């Protein structure tokens, strides 16, 4: 194998390690590291969650004296600054005796960007960057967006029929997709920091919005409710969860209901108004300040339309069942009004699809 092929091989190994912590590292990125000496992997490490040791520190500690003269593969540039809870990694790399460092991508964080690379190079270490960079950037797309503008990466998830329906005229929707697709939807909850629905979903379906997979993590539950219509006995307020519930509303919402919700342990978040409703862009800014890096929108037709119209959606994930609902009165997956011209329709890029059980899982980024 060529050196380039070997570098790509070991970097993909590091990326697979980093991915083990998906949904667990916010507000930090996912990072994996591999120490290689000759043609042998000496040690591995990955950052498991915020506040715990970084991937490089774990891998180098495991390697010990074997790090002398070895190559370190790391999915993100080693940091050169002291964080809130962890020391910088560049000095550790320099002290370890590592002679070559291969980096997938430089850190977009302005406090770090290329500072680690410069420190390593200044110490005489051979540094190569940009190896399997596209894959590394995709893995940390939420971190990259959050660092860039302080807002979370937003994923819109829809489960629908082939003809774009999510419920019958009477509101029946359980279950359009099969068991495997529903399990995959819970995996999406597990890897996102928060899940967002509109008040209509709470009133109609009374969901718990928890994650029901082994070892799964509950996301922060965010309810968009401009006038505080949410019942105090709703499952999102009463069902036990390791995650908190946030109700996003307006400043003119009923004060008495606000107090009752707060006494019940709910965080009531006051958000700017946009045409008399919660401004979703302002909500995203506020969630970003809470170090929420990723949000899964899993609501009904109206919140889906509102999220797209507000321009907050980065990625759409559709589970399409081999079923035809038919009928103009059945509920479409996206409400609102259609564009006047086809040229104004939203188009997706980097589209992928595969079957999950009998259903087609379709993913694409909003242009």
Coordinates of C-alpha atoms in Angstrom, one line a residue:
X1 CA 0.0 0.0 0.0
X2 CA 1.1 3.6 -0.7
X3 CA 1.6 6.0 2.2
X4 CA -1.5 7.9 1.2
X5 CA -3.5 4.7 1.2
X6 CA -2.2 3.8 4.7
X7 CA -2.9 7.3 6.0
X8 CA -6.5 7.0 4.7
X9 CA -6.9 3.5 6.2
X10 CA -5.8 4.6 9.7
X11 CA -7.8 7.9 9.5
X12 CA -11.0 6.0 8.7
X13 CA -10.2 3.8 11.8
X14 CA -9.9 7.0 13.9
X15 CA -13.2 8.3 12.4
X16 CA -15.0 5.1 13.4
X17 CA -13.7 5.5 16.9
X18 CA -14.9 9.1 17.0
X19 CA -18.4 8.1 15.8
X20 CA -18.8 5.9 18.9
X21 CA -19.5 9.1 20.9
X22 CA -22.2 10.4 18.5
X23 CA -24.6 12.6 20.4
X24 CA -22.5 12.5 23.6
X25 CA -19.8 15.2 23.2
X26 CA -21.7 18.5 22.9
X27 CA -20.6 21.2 22.9
X28 CA -17.3 19.5 21.9
X29 CA -16.6 17.8 18.6
X30 CA -16.3 14.0 18.1
X31 CA -12.7 13.1 17.9
X32 CA -10.9 9.8 17.4
X33 CA -7.1 9.0 17.5
X34 CA -4.9 6.1 16.6
X35 CA -1.2 5.7 17.3
X36 CA 0.7 3.6 14.6
X37 CA 4.3 2.4 14.7
X38 CA 5.7 0.7 11.7
X39 CA 2.7 -1.3 10.4
X40 CA 1.2 -1.9 13.9
X41 CA -1.6 -0.1 15.7
X42 CA -0.2 0.7 19.1
X43 CA -3.2 2.3 20.7
X44 CA -6.6 3.9 20.1
X45 CA -8.7 6.5 21.8
X46 CA -11.8 8.7 21.4
X47 CA -13.4 11.6 23.2
X48 CA -16.4 10.1 25.1
X49 CA -18.1 13.2 26.3
X50 CA -17.5 16.9 27.3
X51 CA -15.3 17.2 30.4
X52 CA -13.5 13.8 29.8
X53 CA -10.0 13.4 28.3
X54 CA -9.5 14.1 24.7
X55 CA -8.9 11.4 22.1
X56 CA -5.2 12.2 21.7
X57 CA -4.6 12.1 25.5
X58 CA -6.2 8.7 25.8
X59 CA -4.4 7.2 22.9
X60 CA -1.0 8.6 24.0
X61 CA -1.5 7.4 27.6
X62 CA -2.2 3.9 26.3
X63 CA 0.8 4.0 24.0
X64 CA 3.2 5.1 26.7
X65 CA 6.8 4.7 25.6
X66 CA 5.7 3.1 22.3
X67 CA 4.6 6.6 21.1
X68 CA 8.3 7.5 20.6
X69 CA 8.9 7.7 16.8
X70 CA 5.3 6.8 16.0
X71 CA 2.6 8.4 13.9
X72 CA -0.6 9.9 15.5
X73 CA -3.7 9.9 13.4
X74 CA -6.3 12.3 14.7
X75 CA -9.7 13.3 13.1
X76 CA -9.4 16.9 14.3
X77 CA -6.5 19.2 14.8
X78 CA -5.1 18.8 18.4
X79 CA -6.0 21.9 20.5
X80 CA -3.4 24.3 21.6
X81 CA -5.5 26.2 24.2
X82 CA -6.8 25.3 27.7
X83 CA -10.5 24.6 27.6
X84 CA -13.0 25.0 30.3
X85 CA -12.3 21.5 31.7
X86 CA -9.4 20.0 29.8
X87 CA -5.8 20.9 29.1
X88 CA -4.5 21.4 25.5
X89 CA -3.3 18.3 23.6
X90 CA -0.5 19.8 21.5
X91 CA 2.0 19.8 24.4
X92 CA 1.1 16.2 25.2
X93 CA 1.8 15.2 21.6
X94 CA 5.1 17.0 21.6
X95 CA 6.2 15.5 24.9
X96 CA 5.2 11.9 23.8
X97 CA 7.9 11.6 21.2
X98 CA 5.5 11.3 18.3
X99 CA 7.4 12.3 15.1
X100 CA 4.5 12.5 12.6
X101 CA 0.9 13.7 13.0
X102 CA -1.8 13.1 10.4
X103 CA -4.9 15.3 10.8
X104 CA -8.2 14.9 9.0
X105 CA -9.4 18.6 9.4
X106 CA -8.2 21.7 11.1
X107 CA -10.5 23.0 13.9
X108 CA -12.9 25.7 12.7
X109 CA -12.9 27.1 16.3
X110 CA -11.0 30.5 15.9
X111 CA -9.4 29.8 19.3
X112 CA -7.8 26.7 17.9
X113 CA -7.7 26.9 14.1
X114 CA -4.2 25.9 12.9
X115 CA -2.7 26.8 16.3
X116 CA -2.2 23.2 17.1
X117 CA -0.7 22.5 13.7
X118 CA 1.7 25.4 14.0
X119 CA 2.8 24.3 17.5
X120 CA 3.5 20.7 16.4
X121 CA 5.4 21.9 13.3
X122 CA 7.4 24.3 15.3
X123 CA 8.4 21.4 17.5
X124 CA 9.8 19.6 14.5
X125 CA 6.9 17.2 14.0
X126 CA 5.9 16.3 10.5
X127 CA 2.2 17.4 10.1
X128 CA -0.1 16.3 7.3
X129 CA -3.6 17.8 7.1
X130 CA -6.7 17.2 5.0
X131 CA -6.6 13.4 5.0
X132 CA -10.2 12.1 4.5
X133 CA -11.3 15.6 5.3
X134 CA -14.8 15.4 3.7
X135 CA -15.8 12.5 5.9
X136 CA -14.4 14.2 9.0
X137 CA -16.4 17.4 8.2
X138 CA -19.6 15.4 7.7
X139 CA -19.1 13.6 11.1
X140 CA -18.8 16.9 12.9
X141 CA -21.3 19.0 10.8
X142 CA -23.2 20.0 13.9
X143 CA -20.1 21.2 15.7
X144 CA -18.9 23.1 12.6
X145 CA -22.2 25.0 12.2
X146 CA -22.4 25.7 15.9
X147 CA -18.9 27.2 15.9
X148 CA -19.6 29.2 12.8
X149 CA -22.8 31.0 13.8
X150 CA -23.8 29.8 17.3
X151 CA -26.9 27.9 16.0
X152 CA -27.6 24.2 16.1
X153 CA -27.6 21.9 13.1
X154 CA -31.2 21.1 12.4
X155 CA -32.5 17.8 11.0
X156 CA -36.1 17.6 9.8
X157 CA -37.5 14.0 10.1
X158 CA -40.7 13.0 8.4
X159 CA -42.4 9.6 8.2
X160 CA -44.8 9.5 5.2
X161 CA -46.5 7.5 2.5
X162 CA -45.4 7.4 -1.1
X163 CA -47.9 10.1 -1.9
X164 CA -46.6 12.4 0.9
X165 CA -49.3 11.8 3.6
X166 CA -48.6 11.6 7.4
X167 CA -52.1 10.9 8.6
X168 CA -55.7 10.2 7.5
X169 CA -58.3 12.9 7.5
X170 CA -59.2 11.7 11.1
X171 CA -55.6 12.0 12.3
X172 CA -54.7 8.3 12.3
X173 CA -50.9 7.9 11.8
X174 CA -49.9 4.9 13.8
X175 CA -48.1 3.3 12.1
X176 CA -47.3 4.4 8.6
X177 CA -43.7 3.1 8.7
X178 CA -42.5 -0.3 9.9
X179 CA -40.8 -1.3 13.1
X180 CA -37.3 -1.0 11.7
X181 CA -37.8 2.5 10.4
X182 CA -39.3 3.5 13.8
X183 CA -36.3 2.1 15.5
X184 CA -34.0 4.1 13.2
X185 CA -36.1 7.2 14.1
X186 CA -35.3 6.6 17.8
X187 CA -31.6 6.3 16.9
X188 CA -31.9 9.8 15.4
X189 CA -33.3 11.0 18.8
X190 CA -30.4 9.4 20.5
X191 CA -27.8 11.2 18.5
X192 CA -29.3 14.7 18.6
X193 CA -29.1 17.0 21.5
X194 CA -32.7 18.1 21.3
X195 CA -36.0 17.1 19.8
X196 CA -38.5 19.8 18.7
X197 CA -42.3 19.6 18.1
X198 CA -45.1 22.0 17.8
X199 CA -48.0 22.2 20.3
X200 CA -50.4 20.6 17.9
X201 CA -48.4 17.4 18.0
X202 CA -48.5 17.4 21.8
X203 CA -52.3 18.0 21.8
X204 CA -53.1 15.4 19.2
X205 CA -50.6 12.6 20.0
X206 CA -49.4 13.3 23.5
X207 CA -45.9 11.9 22.8
X208 CA -43.3 11.3 25.5
X209 CA -40.4 12.2 23.1
X210 CA -38.0 9.9 24.8
X211 CA -35.6 7.4 23.1
X212 CA -36.6 3.8 23.2
X213 CA -33.5 1.9 22.2
X214 CA -31.1 0.0 24.5
X215 CA -28.6 2.4 26.0
X216 CA -30.3 5.3 24.3
X217 CA -30.1 8.9 25.5
X218 CA -33.2 11.1 25.8
X219 CA -32.8 14.5 24.0
X220 CA -33.8 17.8 25.5
X221 CA -37.5 18.1 24.7
X222 CA -38.5 21.4 23.1
X223 CA -42.2 22.3 22.6
X224 CA -43.1 25.3 20.5
X225 CA -46.2 26.8 22.1
X226 CA -46.9 30.5 21.4
X227 CA -49.9 30.7 23.8
X228 CA -49.1 28.0 26.3
X229 CA -51.9 25.6 25.4
X230 CA -49.9 22.7 26.7
X231 CA -51.8 20.6 29.3
X232 CA -50.0 20.2 32.7
X233 CA -50.6 16.5 32.5
X234 CA -48.9 16.1 29.0
X235 CA -46.4 13.2 28.9
X236 CA -43.6 15.5 27.9
X237 CA -44.1 17.2 31.3
X238 CA -44.9 14.2 33.5
X239 CA -43.0 11.3 32.1
X240 CA -39.6 10.7 33.7
X241 CA -36.6 11.5 31.6
X242 CA -33.0 12.3 32.1
X243 CA -33.4 15.3 29.8
X244 CA -35.2 18.5 30.6
X245 CA -38.3 19.9 28.8
X246 CA -38.3 23.4 27.4
X247 CA -41.5 25.2 26.3
X248 CA -40.7 28.0 23.9
X249 CA -43.3 30.8 24.0
X250 CA -43.9 34.5 23.6
X251 CA -43.6 37.3 26.2
X252 CA -47.3 37.9 26.2
X253 CA -48.1 34.2 27.1
X254 CA -50.4 33.8 30.2
X255 CA -48.3 34.5 33.3
X256 CA -50.3 32.1 35.5
X257 CA -49.6 29.2 33.1
X258 CA -45.9 30.2 33.0
X259 CA -45.6 30.0 36.8
X260 CA -47.4 26.6 36.9
X261 CA -45.0 25.2 34.3
X262 CA -42.0 26.5 36.1
X263 CA -43.2 25.0 39.3
X264 CA -43.5 21.6 37.5
X265 CA -39.8 21.8 36.6
X266 CA -40.3 23.0 33.0
X267 CA -38.0 25.7 31.5
X268 CA -40.1 28.3 29.9
X269 CA -38.1 30.1 27.2
X270 CA -39.3 33.5 26.0
X271 CA -38.7 33.9 22.3
X272 CA -39.2 36.8 19.8
X273 CA -42.4 36.8 17.8
X274 CA -42.7 36.4 14.0
X275 CA -46.2 37.0 12.7
X276 CA -47.6 36.3 16.1
X277 CA -45.8 33.0 16.6
X278 CA -42.5 31.8 18.0
X279 CA -39.7 33.0 15.8
X280 CA -37.8 29.7 15.1
X281 CA -34.6 31.5 14.2
X282 CA -34.5 33.3 17.5
X283 CA -35.3 30.0 19.2
X284 CA -32.4 28.3 17.5
X285 CA -30.1 31.2 18.6
X286 CA -31.2 30.7 22.2
X287 CA -30.8 26.9 22.1
X288 CA -27.3 27.4 20.6
X289 CA -26.4 29.6 23.6
X290 CA -27.4 26.6 25.8
X291 CA -24.7 24.5 24.0
X292 CA -27.4 22.5 22.1
X293 CA -25.5 21.7 18.9
X294 CA -28.2 19.6 17.1
X295 CA -32.0 19.6 16.9
X296 CA -34.3 17.0 15.5
X297 CA -37.6 18.5 14.3
X298 CA -40.1 15.7 14.5
X299 CA -43.5 17.4 14.5
X300 CA -46.5 17.7 12.2
X301 CA -47.2 19.5 8.9
X302 CA -47.3 23.0 10.3
X303 CA -44.1 22.9 12.3
X304 CA -42.4 21.2 9.3
X305 CA -43.5 24.0 7.0
X306 CA -42.5 26.7 9.6
X307 CA -39.0 25.3 10.1
X308 CA -38.4 25.2 6.3
X309 CA -39.9 28.6 5.8
X310 CA -37.7 30.1 8.6
X311 CA -34.6 28.6 6.8
X312 CA -33.4 26.8 9.9
X313 CA -33.3 23.2 8.4
X314 CA -30.0 21.9 7.3
X315 CA -30.9 18.3 6.5
X316 CA -34.1 16.4 5.7
X317 CA -34.6 12.7 6.6
X318 CA -37.7 11.1 5.2
X319 CA -38.9 7.5 5.9
X320 CA -41.1 6.7 3.0
X321 CA -43.5 3.7 3.4
X322 CA -44.7 1.6 0.4
X323 CA -48.3 2.9 0.9
X324 CA -50.7 5.2 -0.9
X325 CA -53.0 7.1 1.4
X326 CA -54.9 8.9 -1.4
X327 CA -57.4 11.7 -0.9
X328 CA -57.1 15.4 -0.7
X329 CA -58.4 15.4 2.8
X330 CA -55.5 13.3 4.2
X331 CA -52.8 15.3 6.0
X332 CA -49.7 16.2 3.9
X333 CA -46.3 16.0 5.5
X334 CA -45.6 19.7 5.0
X335 CA -48.3 22.3 5.4
X336 CA -48.4 25.9 4.5
X337 CA -48.7 27.3 1.0
X338 CA -46.8 26.2 -2.1
X339 CA -44.4 28.5 -3.9
X340 CA -45.8 30.5 -6.9
X341 CA -43.0 29.1 -9.2
X342 CA -41.4 25.7 -9.3
X343 CA -38.0 27.5 -9.3
X344 CA -38.7 28.5 -5.7
X345 CA -39.2 24.9 -4.5
X346 CA -36.5 23.7 -2.0
X347 CA -34.0 21.4 -3.6
X348 CA -31.8 18.9 -1.8
X349 CA -28.1 18.1 -2.4
X350 CA -25.9 15.2 -1.5
X351 CA -28.9 12.9 -1.5
X352 CA -28.6 9.3 -0.3
X353 CA -31.2 6.6 0.1
X354 CA -31.4 3.0 1.4
X355 CA -34.1 0.6 2.7
X356 CA -34.7 0.2 6.4
X357 CA -36.9 -2.8 6.5
X358 CA -39.6 -2.2 4.0
X359 CA -39.3 1.6 4.1
X360 CA -37.0 3.9 2.1
X361 CA -34.8 6.2 4.2
X362 CA -34.1 9.3 2.1
X363 CA -31.5 11.9 3.3
X364 CA -30.5 15.1 1.7
X365 CA -29.2 18.6 2.6
X366 CA -31.2 21.7 2.0
X367 CA -29.4 23.9 -0.7

